[in-house]
PDB file of C-alpha atoms and ligand atoms in Angstrom:
ATOM      1  CA  MET A   1       0.000   0.000   0.000  1.00 89.00           C
ATOM      2  CA  GLU A   2       2.830   2.420   0.885  1.00 90.00           C
ATOM      3  CA  SER A   3       4.363   2.077  -2.578  1.00 94.00           C
ATOM      4  CA  VAL A   4       0.960   2.565  -4.234  1.00 96.00           C
ATOM      5  CA  VAL A   5       0.488   5.890  -2.433  1.00 97.00           C
ATOM      6  CA  SER A   6       3.942   7.062  -3.475  1.00 97.00           C
ATOM      7  CA  SER A   7       3.508   5.835  -7.025  1.00 98.00           C
ATOM      8  CA  GLU A   8       0.205   7.686  -7.525  1.00 98.00           C
ATOM      9  CA  ILE A   9       1.700  10.928  -6.270  1.00 98.00           C
ATOM     10  CA  ILE A  10       4.840  10.599  -8.376  1.00 98.00           C
ATOM     11  CA  ASN A  11       2.935   9.629 -11.534  1.00 98.00           C
ATOM     12  CA  SER A  12       0.396  12.424 -11.272  1.00 98.00           C
ATOM     13  CA  PHE A  13       3.033  15.083 -10.541  1.00 98.00           C
ATOM     14  CA  PHE A  14       5.335  13.989 -13.356  1.00 98.00           C
ATOM     15  CA  GLN A  15       2.401  13.819 -15.769  1.00 98.00           C
ATOM     16  CA  LYS A  16       1.567  17.431 -14.868  1.00 98.00           C
ATOM     17  CA  LEU A  17       5.208  18.504 -15.161  1.00 98.00           C
ATOM     18  CA  ASN A  18       5.604  16.789 -18.519  1.00 98.00           C
ATOM     19  CA  ASP A  19       2.349  18.313 -19.837  1.00 98.00           C
ATOM     20  CA  SER A  20       3.602  21.749 -18.777  1.00 98.00           C
ATOM     21  CA  LEU A  21       6.801  21.736 -20.834  1.00 98.00           C
ATOM     22  CA  LYS A  22       5.199  23.610 -23.732  1.00 98.00           C
ATOM     23  CA  ALA A  23       2.429  25.880 -22.490  1.00 98.00           C
ATOM     24  CA  ASP A  24       0.703  28.880 -24.019  1.00 98.00           C
ATOM     25  CA  VAL A  25       1.428  31.083 -21.004  1.00 98.00           C
ATOM     26  CA  ALA A  26       3.795  31.022 -18.013  1.00 99.00           C
ATOM     27  CA  VAL A  27       2.759  33.183 -15.065  1.00 99.00           C
ATOM     28  CA  VAL A  28       5.506  33.994 -12.568  1.00 99.00           C
ATOM     29  CA  GLY A  29       4.093  34.667  -9.122  1.00 99.00           C
ATOM     30  CA  GLY A  30       0.827  33.652  -7.505  1.00 98.00           C
ATOM     31  CA  GLY A  31      -0.277  36.971  -6.017  1.00 98.00           C
ATOM     32  CA  PRO A  32      -3.726  38.387  -6.817  1.00 98.00           C
ATOM     33  CA  SER A  33      -2.878  39.792 -10.255  1.00 98.00           C
ATOM     34  CA  GLY A  34      -1.080  36.626 -11.398  1.00 99.00           C
ATOM     35  CA  LEU A  35      -3.787  34.299 -10.088  1.00 99.00           C
ATOM     36  CA  LEU A  36      -6.598  36.243 -11.743  1.00 98.00           C
ATOM     37  CA  ALA A  37      -4.731  36.598 -15.055  1.00 99.00           C
ATOM     38  CA  ALA A  38      -3.931  32.878 -15.086  1.00 99.00           C
ATOM     39  CA  ALA A  39      -7.556  31.939 -14.368  1.00 99.00           C
ATOM     40  CA  VAL A  40      -9.032  34.241 -17.025  1.00 98.00           C
ATOM     41  CA  ILE A  41      -6.592  32.998 -19.709  1.00 99.00           C
ATOM     42  CA  ALA A  42      -7.207  29.332 -18.807  1.00 98.00           C
ATOM     43  CA  GLU A  43     -10.979  29.877 -18.859  1.00 98.00           C
ATOM     44  CA  LYS A  44     -10.595  30.928 -22.525  1.00 98.00           C
ATOM     45  CA  GLY A  45      -9.052  27.539 -23.308  1.00 98.00           C
ATOM     46  CA  TYR A  46      -5.313  28.324 -23.245  1.00 98.00           C
ATOM     47  CA  SER A  47      -2.816  26.251 -21.286  1.00 98.00           C
ATOM     48  CA  VAL A  48      -1.293  28.122 -18.358  1.00 98.00           C
ATOM     49  CA  ASN A  49       1.493  27.260 -15.896  1.00 99.00           C
ATOM     50  CA  LEU A  50       1.759  29.343 -12.736  1.00 99.00           C
ATOM     51  CA  TYR A  51       4.999  29.197 -10.746  1.00 99.00           C
ATOM     52  CA  GLU A  52       5.014  30.291  -7.124  1.00 99.00           C
ATOM     53  CA  ARG A  53       8.216  30.458  -5.112  1.00 98.00           C
ATOM     54  CA  ASN A  54       6.531  29.949  -1.752  1.00 98.00           C
ATOM     55  CA  LEU A  55       4.629  26.994  -0.366  1.00 98.00           C
ATOM     56  CA  ALA A  56       1.307  28.849  -0.607  1.00 98.00           C
ATOM     57  CA  PRO A  57       0.228  30.964  -3.567  1.00 98.00           C
ATOM     58  CA  GLY A  58      -1.561  34.185  -2.641  1.00 98.00           C
ATOM     59  CA  GLY A  59       1.335  36.616  -2.330  1.00 98.00           C
ATOM     60  CA  GLY A  60       0.634  39.732  -0.291  1.00 97.00           C
ATOM     61  CA  MET A  61      -3.126  39.244  -0.107  1.00 97.00           C
ATOM     62  CA  TRP A  62      -3.462  36.866   2.862  1.00 98.00           C
ATOM     63  CA  GLY A  63      -2.343  39.329   5.518  1.00 96.00           C
ATOM     64  CA  GLY A  64      -4.572  42.305   4.677  1.00 96.00           C
ATOM     65  CA  ALA A  65      -2.935  45.478   5.991  1.00 95.00           C
ATOM     66  CA  MET A  66      -0.437  45.178   8.811  1.00 96.00           C
ATOM     67  CA  MET A  67      -1.865  41.688   9.394  1.00 96.00           C
ATOM     68  CA  PHE A  68      -5.399  43.073   9.994  1.00 97.00           C
ATOM     69  CA  ASN A  69      -6.888  40.604   7.576  1.00 97.00           C
ATOM     70  CA  SER A  70      -9.418  42.806   5.803  1.00 97.00           C
ATOM     71  CA  ILE A  71      -8.889  44.588   2.500  1.00 96.00           C
ATOM     72  CA  LEU A  72     -10.903  46.992   0.360  1.00 96.00           C
ATOM     73  CA  ILE A  73     -12.155  46.517  -3.172  1.00 96.00           C
ATOM     74  CA  GLU A  74     -13.679  49.367  -5.145  1.00 94.00           C
ATOM     75  CA  GLU A  75     -17.258  49.327  -6.403  1.00 94.00           C
ATOM     76  CA  ASN A  76     -16.193  49.231 -10.081  1.00 93.00           C
ATOM     77  CA  VAL A  77     -14.344  45.941  -9.527  1.00 96.00           C
ATOM     78  CA  SER A  78     -17.283  44.166  -7.919  1.00 96.00           C
ATOM     79  CA  SER A  79     -18.149  42.162 -11.035  1.00 97.00           C
ATOM     80  CA  ILE A  80     -14.634  40.638 -11.247  1.00 98.00           C
ATOM     81  CA  ALA A  81     -14.780  39.935  -7.502  1.00 98.00           C
ATOM     82  CA  ARG A  82     -18.189  38.254  -7.789  1.00 98.00           C
ATOM     83  CA  GLU A  83     -17.077  36.152 -10.786  1.00 98.00           C
ATOM     84  CA  SER A  84     -14.184  35.018  -8.576  1.00 98.00           C
ATOM     85  CA  ARG A  85     -16.565  34.200  -5.684  1.00 98.00           C
ATOM     86  CA  ILE A  86     -15.041  36.804  -3.392  1.00 98.00           C
ATOM     87  CA  ASN A  87     -17.590  37.702  -0.699  1.00 98.00           C
ATOM     88  CA  LEU A  88     -18.264  41.454  -0.622  1.00 98.00           C
ATOM     89  CA  SER A  89     -19.554  43.464   2.361  1.00 97.00           C
ATOM     90  CA  PRO A  90     -20.579  47.067   1.700  1.00 97.00           C
ATOM     91  CA  GLY A  91     -18.143  49.594   3.224  1.00 95.00           C
ATOM     92  CA  GLU A  92     -18.742  53.219   4.207  1.00 90.00           C
ATOM     93  CA  HIS A  93     -17.624  55.090   1.087  1.00 88.00           C
ATOM     94  CA  GLY A  94     -18.943  52.987  -1.776  1.00 90.00           C
ATOM     95  CA  ASN A  95     -16.098  50.458  -1.454  1.00 95.00           C
ATOM     96  CA  PHE A  96     -16.492  46.848  -0.397  1.00 97.00           C
ATOM     97  CA  VAL A  97     -14.719  45.344   2.594  1.00 97.00           C
ATOM     98  CA  VAL A  98     -13.406  41.862   1.997  1.00 97.00           C
ATOM     99  CA  ASP A  99     -11.969  39.135   4.218  1.00 98.00           C
ATOM    100  CA  SER A 100      -8.437  38.802   2.837  1.00 98.00           C
ATOM    101  CA  VAL A 101      -8.206  35.081   3.613  1.00 98.00           C
ATOM    102  CA  GLN A 102     -11.512  34.285   1.864  1.00 98.00           C
ATOM    103  CA  ALA A 103     -10.547  36.491  -1.108  1.00 98.00           C
ATOM    104  CA  THR A 104      -7.121  34.867  -1.507  1.00 98.00           C
ATOM    105  CA  ALA A 105      -8.579  31.372  -1.224  1.00 98.00           C
ATOM    106  CA  ALA A 106     -11.250  32.290  -3.796  1.00 98.00           C
ATOM    107  CA  LEU A 107      -8.647  33.448  -6.345  1.00 98.00           C
ATOM    108  CA  ILE A 108      -6.557  30.308  -5.836  1.00 99.00           C
ATOM    109  CA  ASN A 109      -9.693  28.195  -6.213  1.00 98.00           C
ATOM    110  CA  ARG A 110     -10.695  30.000  -9.417  1.00 98.00           C
ATOM    111  CA  ALA A 111      -7.229  29.390 -10.895  1.00 98.00           C
ATOM    112  CA  CYS A 112      -7.259  25.698  -9.927  1.00 98.00           C
ATOM    113  CA  CYS A 113     -10.810  25.127 -11.194  1.00 98.00           C
ATOM    114  CA  SER A 114     -10.054  26.795 -14.527  1.00 98.00           C
ATOM    115  CA  GLY A 115      -7.239  24.310 -15.194  1.00 98.00           C
ATOM    116  CA  VAL A 116      -4.187  26.427 -14.381  1.00 98.00           C
ATOM    117  CA  ARG A 117      -1.263  24.136 -13.537  1.00 98.00           C
ATOM    118  CA  ILE A 118       0.049  25.558 -10.294  1.00 98.00           C
ATOM    119  CA  PHE A 119       3.625  24.710  -9.333  1.00 98.00           C
ATOM    120  CA  ASN A 120       4.347  25.908  -5.819  1.00 98.00           C
ATOM    121  CA  CYS A 121       7.842  25.810  -4.280  1.00 98.00           C
ATOM    122  CA  ILE A 122       9.267  26.499  -7.753  1.00 98.00           C
ATOM    123  CA  THR A 123      11.101  29.730  -8.573  1.00 98.00           C
ATOM    124  CA  VAL A 124      11.489  31.227 -12.020  1.00 98.00           C
ATOM    125  CA  ASP A 125      15.147  32.043 -12.205  1.00 96.00           C
ATOM    126  CA  ASP A 126      15.534  33.314 -15.761  1.00 98.00           C
ATOM    127  CA  LEU A 127      13.933  33.574 -19.205  1.00 98.00           C
ATOM    128  CA  THR A 128      14.598  31.861 -22.544  1.00 98.00           C
ATOM    129  CA  PHE A 129      14.745  33.573 -25.962  1.00 97.00           C
ATOM    130  CA  ASN A 130      13.864  32.493 -29.484  1.00 96.00           C
ATOM    131  CA  ARG A 131      15.954  33.375 -32.571  1.00 96.00           C
ATOM    132  CA  ASN A 132      14.213  36.745 -32.878  1.00 95.00           C
ATOM    133  CA  GLU A 133      15.308  37.625 -29.347  1.00 96.00           C
ATOM    134  CA  GLU A 134      11.727  37.356 -28.099  1.00 97.00           C
ATOM    135  CA  VAL A 135      10.956  35.800 -24.728  1.00 98.00           C
ATOM    136  CA  ASN A 136       9.667  32.263 -25.273  1.00 98.00           C
ATOM    137  CA  GLY A 137       9.850  30.498 -21.935  1.00 98.00           C
ATOM    138  CA  VAL A 138      11.092  30.361 -18.372  1.00 98.00           C
ATOM    139  CA  VAL A 139      13.964  28.752 -16.483  1.00 98.00           C
ATOM    140  CA  ILE A 140      12.787  27.024 -13.301  1.00 98.00           C
ATOM    141  CA  ASN A 141      14.278  25.424 -10.244  1.00 98.00           C
ATOM    142  CA  TRP A 142      13.124  24.256  -6.817  1.00 98.00           C
ATOM    143  CA  SER A 143      12.980  27.210  -4.439  1.00 98.00           C
ATOM    144  CA  PRO A 144      15.011  25.417  -1.720  1.00 98.00           C
ATOM    145  CA  VAL A 145      17.801  24.749  -4.235  1.00 98.00           C
ATOM    146  CA  LEU A 146      18.089  28.470  -4.922  1.00 98.00           C
ATOM    147  CA  GLN A 147      17.611  29.482  -1.287  1.00 98.00           C
ATOM    148  CA  LYS A 148      20.439  27.167  -0.239  1.00 98.00           C
ATOM    149  CA  GLY A 149      22.641  28.334  -3.115  1.00 98.00           C
ATOM    150  CA  MET A 150      23.127  24.765  -4.344  1.00 98.00           C
ATOM    151  CA  MET A 151      24.907  24.394  -7.660  1.00 97.00           C
ATOM    152  CA  VAL A 152      22.115  22.519  -9.442  1.00 98.00           C
ATOM    153  CA  ASP A 153      21.195  23.301 -13.027  1.00 98.00           C
ATOM    154  CA  PRO A 154      17.594  24.273 -13.766  1.00 98.00           C
ATOM    155  CA  LEU A 155      15.010  23.045 -16.290  1.00 98.00           C
ATOM    156  CA  MET A 156      13.240  25.108 -18.973  1.00 98.00           C
ATOM    157  CA  THR A 157       9.597  25.286 -20.080  1.00 98.00           C
ATOM    158  CA  GLY A 158       8.324  26.988 -23.248  1.00 98.00           C
ATOM    159  CA  ALA A 159       5.564  29.612 -23.382  1.00 98.00           C
ATOM    160  CA  GLU A 160       4.261  31.990 -26.039  1.00 98.00           C
ATOM    161  CA  ALA A 161       3.923  34.683 -23.389  1.00 98.00           C
ATOM    162  CA  VAL A 162       5.441  35.122 -19.925  1.00 98.00           C
ATOM    163  CA  LEU A 163       3.824  37.247 -17.218  1.00 99.00           C
ATOM    164  CA  ASP A 164       5.990  38.849 -14.532  1.00 99.00           C
ATOM    165  CA  ALA A 165       3.535  39.034 -11.606  1.00 99.00           C
ATOM    166  CA  THR A 166       6.304  38.937  -8.992  1.00 98.00           C
ATOM    167  CA  GLY A 167       5.075  42.001  -7.069  1.00 98.00           C
ATOM    168  CA  HIS A 168       7.234  44.855  -5.785  1.00 97.00           C
ATOM    169  CA  PRO A 169      10.666  43.529  -6.945  1.00 97.00           C
ATOM    170  CA  ALA A 170       9.591  43.022 -10.607  1.00 98.00           C
ATOM    171  CA  GLU A 171      12.155  40.253 -10.557  1.00 97.00           C
ATOM    172  CA  ILE A 172      11.812  38.896 -14.047  1.00 98.00           C
ATOM    173  CA  ALA A 173      11.862  42.262 -15.809  1.00 98.00           C
ATOM    174  CA  ALA A 174      14.864  43.312 -13.729  1.00 97.00           C
ATOM    175  CA  GLN A 175      16.669  40.081 -14.580  1.00 96.00           C
ATOM    176  CA  LEU A 176      15.914  40.524 -18.293  1.00 97.00           C
ATOM    177  CA  VAL A 177      17.498  43.993 -18.334  1.00 97.00           C
ATOM    178  CA  ARG A 178      20.430  43.113 -16.086  1.00 97.00           C
ATOM    179  CA  LYS A 179      21.486  40.052 -18.042  1.00 96.00           C
ATOM    180  CA  ASN A 180      20.729  41.120 -21.580  1.00 96.00           C
ATOM    181  CA  GLY A 181      20.951  44.912 -21.664  1.00 93.00           C
ATOM    182  CA  VAL A 182      17.721  45.090 -23.653  1.00 96.00           C
ATOM    183  CA  GLU A 183      15.325  48.064 -23.686  1.00 96.00           C
ATOM    184  CA  LEU A 184      11.879  47.787 -22.161  1.00 98.00           C
ATOM    185  CA  SER A 185       8.945  49.906 -23.302  1.00 97.00           C
ATOM    186  CA  THR A 186       9.215  52.109 -20.197  1.00 96.00           C
ATOM    187  CA  PRO A 187      10.109  55.830 -20.240  1.00 93.00           C
ATOM    188  CA  SER A 188      13.748  55.051 -19.331  1.00 95.00           C
ATOM    189  CA  GLY A 189      13.985  51.758 -21.219  1.00 96.00           C
ATOM    190  CA  GLY A 190      14.830  50.055 -17.913  1.00 96.00           C
ATOM    191  CA  VAL A 191      13.180  49.166 -14.606  1.00 97.00           C
ATOM    192  CA  ILE A 192      12.503  52.529 -12.964  1.00 98.00           C
ATOM    193  CA  GLY A 193      11.379  51.308  -9.520  1.00 97.00           C
ATOM    194  CA  GLU A 194       8.211  52.133  -7.641  1.00 96.00           C
ATOM    195  CA  ARG A 195       7.483  55.487  -5.992  1.00 97.00           C
ATOM    196  CA  SER A 196       6.175  56.029  -2.455  1.00 97.00           C
ATOM    197  CA  LEU A 197       2.555  55.443  -1.577  1.00 97.00           C
ATOM    198  CA  ASN A 198      -0.392  57.223  -3.176  1.00 96.00           C
ATOM    199  CA  VAL A 199      -3.599  55.206  -2.864  1.00 93.00           C
ATOM    200  CA  GLU A 200      -5.497  56.791  -5.731  1.00 92.00           C
ATOM    201  CA  LEU A 201      -2.676  57.167  -8.252  1.00 96.00           C
ATOM    202  CA  GLY A 202      -1.201  53.812  -7.230  1.00 96.00           C
ATOM    203  CA  GLU A 203      -4.463  52.127  -8.228  1.00 95.00           C
ATOM    204  CA  GLN A 204      -4.517  53.954 -11.565  1.00 96.00           C
ATOM    205  CA  ASN A 205      -0.817  53.333 -12.297  1.00 97.00           C
ATOM    206  CA  THR A 206      -1.126  49.613 -11.610  1.00 97.00           C
ATOM    207  CA  VAL A 207      -3.717  49.239 -14.331  1.00 97.00           C
ATOM    208  CA  GLU A 208      -2.279  51.835 -16.733  1.00 97.00           C
ATOM    209  CA  PHE A 209       1.243  50.322 -16.710  1.00 98.00           C
ATOM    210  CA  THR A 210       0.020  46.742 -17.080  1.00 98.00           C
ATOM    211  CA  GLY A 211       0.951  45.212 -20.421  1.00 98.00           C
ATOM    212  CA  GLU A 212       3.751  43.967 -22.681  1.00 98.00           C
ATOM    213  CA  ILE A 213       7.099  45.569 -21.843  1.00 98.00           C
ATOM    214  CA  TYR A 214       9.272  43.472 -24.133  1.00 98.00           C
ATOM    215  CA  PRO A 215       8.273  41.038 -26.906  1.00 98.00           C
ATOM    216  CA  GLY A 216       6.808  38.061 -25.069  1.00 98.00           C
ATOM    217  CA  LEU A 217       7.135  39.535 -21.550  1.00 98.00           C
ATOM    218  CA  PHE A 218       4.175  41.159 -19.761  1.00 98.00           C
ATOM    219  CA  VAL A 219       3.882  42.764 -16.322  1.00 98.00           C
ATOM    220  CA  SER A 220       0.913  43.022 -13.953  1.00 98.00           C
ATOM    221  CA  GLY A 221       0.159  44.165 -10.411  1.00 98.00           C
ATOM    222  CA  MET A 222       2.925  45.784  -8.360  1.00 98.00           C
ATOM    223  CA  SER A 223       5.464  44.583 -10.882  1.00 98.00           C
ATOM    224  CA  ALA A 224       3.825  46.842 -13.495  1.00 98.00           C
ATOM    225  CA  CYS A 225       4.063  49.804 -11.097  1.00 97.00           C
ATOM    226  CA  ALA A 226       7.662  49.060 -10.203  1.00 97.00           C
ATOM    227  CA  VAL A 227       8.818  48.683 -13.779  1.00 98.00           C
ATOM    228  CA  ALA A 228       7.325  51.983 -14.924  1.00 98.00           C
ATOM    229  CA  GLY A 229       7.950  54.126 -11.821  1.00 97.00           C
ATOM    230  CA  GLY A 230       4.335  54.117 -10.620  1.00 97.00           C
ATOM    231  CA  TYR A 231       3.138  54.876  -7.109  1.00 97.00           C
ATOM    232  CA  ARG A 232       2.906  52.216  -4.446  1.00 95.00           C
ATOM    233  CA  MET A 233      -0.707  51.525  -3.548  1.00 90.00           C
ATOM    234  CA  GLY A 234      -2.276  50.761  -0.183  1.00 87.00           C
ATOM    235  CA  PRO A 235      -4.302  47.773   0.987  1.00 88.00           C
ATOM    236  CA  ILE A 236      -6.833  48.261  -1.803  1.00 92.00           C
ATOM    237  CA  PHE A 237      -6.912  45.335  -4.179  1.00 95.00           C
ATOM    238  CA  GLY A 238      -9.230  46.431  -6.990  1.00 96.00           C
ATOM    239  CA  GLY A 239      -6.253  47.596  -9.050  1.00 96.00           C
ATOM    240  CA  MET A 240      -4.651  44.147  -8.736  1.00 97.00           C
ATOM    241  CA  LEU A 241      -7.777  42.464 -10.069  1.00 98.00           C
ATOM    242  CA  ARG A 242      -8.219  44.994 -12.890  1.00 98.00           C
ATOM    243  CA  SER A 243      -4.553  44.575 -13.774  1.00 98.00           C
ATOM    244  CA  GLY A 244      -4.895  40.771 -13.908  1.00 98.00           C
ATOM    245  CA  SER A 245      -7.983  41.047 -16.078  1.00 98.00           C
ATOM    246  CA  LYS A 246      -6.330  43.585 -18.436  1.00 98.00           C
ATOM    247  CA  VAL A 247      -3.126  41.603 -18.893  1.00 99.00           C
ATOM    248  CA  ALA A 248      -5.104  38.423 -19.613  1.00 98.00           C
ATOM    249  CA  GLY A 249      -6.730  40.182 -22.598  1.00 98.00           C
ATOM    250  CA  GLU A 250      -3.388  41.504 -23.861  1.00 98.00           C
ATOM    251  CA  ILE A 251      -1.676  38.128 -23.575  1.00 98.00           C
ATOM    252  CA  ILE A 252      -4.471  36.434 -25.503  1.00 98.00           C
ATOM    253  CA  LYS A 253      -4.163  39.090 -28.239  1.00 98.00           C
ATOM    254  CA  ARG A 254      -0.414  38.359 -28.564  1.00 97.00           C
ATOM    255  CA  ILE A 255      -0.972  34.623 -28.778  1.00 98.00           C
ATOM    256  CA  GLU A 256      -3.605  35.034 -31.487  1.00 98.00           C
ATOM    257  CA  ARG A 257      -1.370  37.482 -33.398  1.00 97.00           C
ATOM    258  CA  ILE A 258       1.709  35.253 -33.524  1.00 94.00           C
ATOM    259  CA  ARG A 259      -0.117  32.032 -34.391  1.00 90.00           C
TER     260      ARG A 259
HETATM  261  O1  48F B 301       3.317  40.678  -4.360  1.00 67.92           O
HETATM  262  P1  48F B 301       2.198  39.831  -4.824  1.00 67.92           P
HETATM  263  O2  48F B 301       1.017  39.691  -3.937  1.00 67.92           O
HETATM  264  O3  48F B 301       1.792  40.290  -6.316  1.00 67.92           O
HETATM  265  P2  48F B 301       0.722  41.310  -6.920  1.00 67.92           P
HETATM  266  O4  48F B 301      -0.247  40.535  -7.726  1.00 67.92           O
HETATM  267  O5  48F B 301      -0.077  41.892  -5.657  1.00 67.92           O
HETATM  268  C1  48F B 301       0.469  42.874  -4.811  1.00 67.92           C
HETATM  269  C2  48F B 301      -0.332  42.894  -3.534  1.00 67.92           C
HETATM  270  O6  48F B 301      -0.398  41.620  -2.939  1.00 67.92           O
HETATM  271  C3  48F B 301       0.214  43.867  -2.486  1.00 67.92           C
HETATM  272  C4  48F B 301      -0.038  45.277  -2.797  1.00 67.92           C
HETATM  273  C5  48F B 301      -1.458  45.741  -2.928  1.00 67.92           C
HETATM  274  O7  48F B 301      -1.567  46.937  -2.271  1.00 67.92           O
HETATM  275  O8  48F B 301       0.886  46.034  -2.904  1.00 67.92           O
HETATM  276  O9  48F B 301       1.601  43.647  -2.299  1.00 67.92           O
HETATM  277  O10 48F B 301       1.478  42.403  -7.570  1.00 67.92           O
HETATM  278  O11 48F B 301       2.713  38.351  -5.110  1.00 67.92           O
HETATM  279  C6  48F B 301       3.857  38.090  -5.877  1.00 67.92           C
HETATM  280  C7  48F B 301       4.138  36.594  -5.762  1.00 67.92           C
HETATM  281  O12 48F B 301       5.189  36.268  -6.629  1.00 67.92           O
HETATM  282  C8  48F B 301       6.032  35.294  -6.001  1.00 67.92           C
HETATM  283  C9  48F B 301       6.029  35.727  -4.548  1.00 67.92           C
HETATM  284  O13 48F B 301       6.398  34.646  -3.702  1.00 67.92           O
HETATM  285  C10 48F B 301       4.579  36.170  -4.358  1.00 67.92           C
HETATM  286  O14 48F B 301       3.746  35.106  -3.935  1.00 67.92           O
HETATM  287  N1  48F B 301       7.328  35.381  -6.671  1.00 67.92           N
HETATM  288  C11 48F B 301       8.182  36.455  -6.661  1.00 67.92           C
HETATM  289  N2  48F B 301       9.249  36.194  -7.429  1.00 67.92           N
HETATM  290  C12 48F B 301       9.086  34.933  -7.932  1.00 67.92           C
HETATM  291  C13 48F B 301       7.863  34.417  -7.436  1.00 67.92           C
HETATM  292  C14 48F B 301       9.857  34.096  -8.797  1.00 67.92           C
HETATM  293  N3  48F B 301      11.020  34.506  -9.315  1.00 67.92           N
HETATM  294  N4  48F B 301       9.389  32.864  -9.096  1.00 67.92           N
HETATM  295  C15 48F B 301       8.205  32.434  -8.570  1.00 67.92           C
HETATM  296  N5  48F B 301       7.430  33.187  -7.746  1.00 67.92           N
END
């Protein structure tokens, strides 16, 4: 019986890993914007891998603000929230107050139910290029391997579009510029870094700066703000959901264009 249990786990994981080697989309980071983008793209029938460095996807959404586990969502994002089965309670100024644990669990559930292949404990360490110097995949390794600094080579998986949803550090975009000296479609051509906090403009910037910053590489959420020099936002998550929804549409457009 013991070997049967192990065998079923090993077979199902390696089947999933093998199926993931050539996906339509690779999402890096399982915060709110990455989870929503992944779910929306998968719901349209595309294959999506989502890589999350930590044990639990969810990013910075679980803990609310300063670990008070409530967050706000604006009225104009209520339809996305309802589609995602996030429970909304009316707030005082036209916003909704949301339990951050329920909201995070709902986004993870939506991604899982839509067929997104979630790989937790795996870090995206680098990107791959095609002959036209466009991004066409990701380089992955077990998070503990990287955290321990072990000299173990990674594996690669192909994707027609890669989404950097890594939050404040914009890790993948920063890595792309640092290693390859390429120009991004930002005002400076590089990763500008996020500004200090402005709730209103931070929300706007997150959505406005969401999109393709280099052929094959997209940014969403705080990564979009950080890349383009946008304001940091507060514990309001509507912008994250709008960003995820916007980038999903743009990624699908790219895939349809290059096919
Ligand atoms: O930061 P994060 O929650 O991303 P987001 O969608 O949302 C931001 C908000 O949570 C909050 C905020 C709202 O006011 O400012 O911070 O922009 O989640 C990013 C996820 O990416 C993972 C990281 O562990 C986190 O769960 N991640 C970061 N780098 C990598 C990664 C990487 N190289 N490979 C895999 N996962």
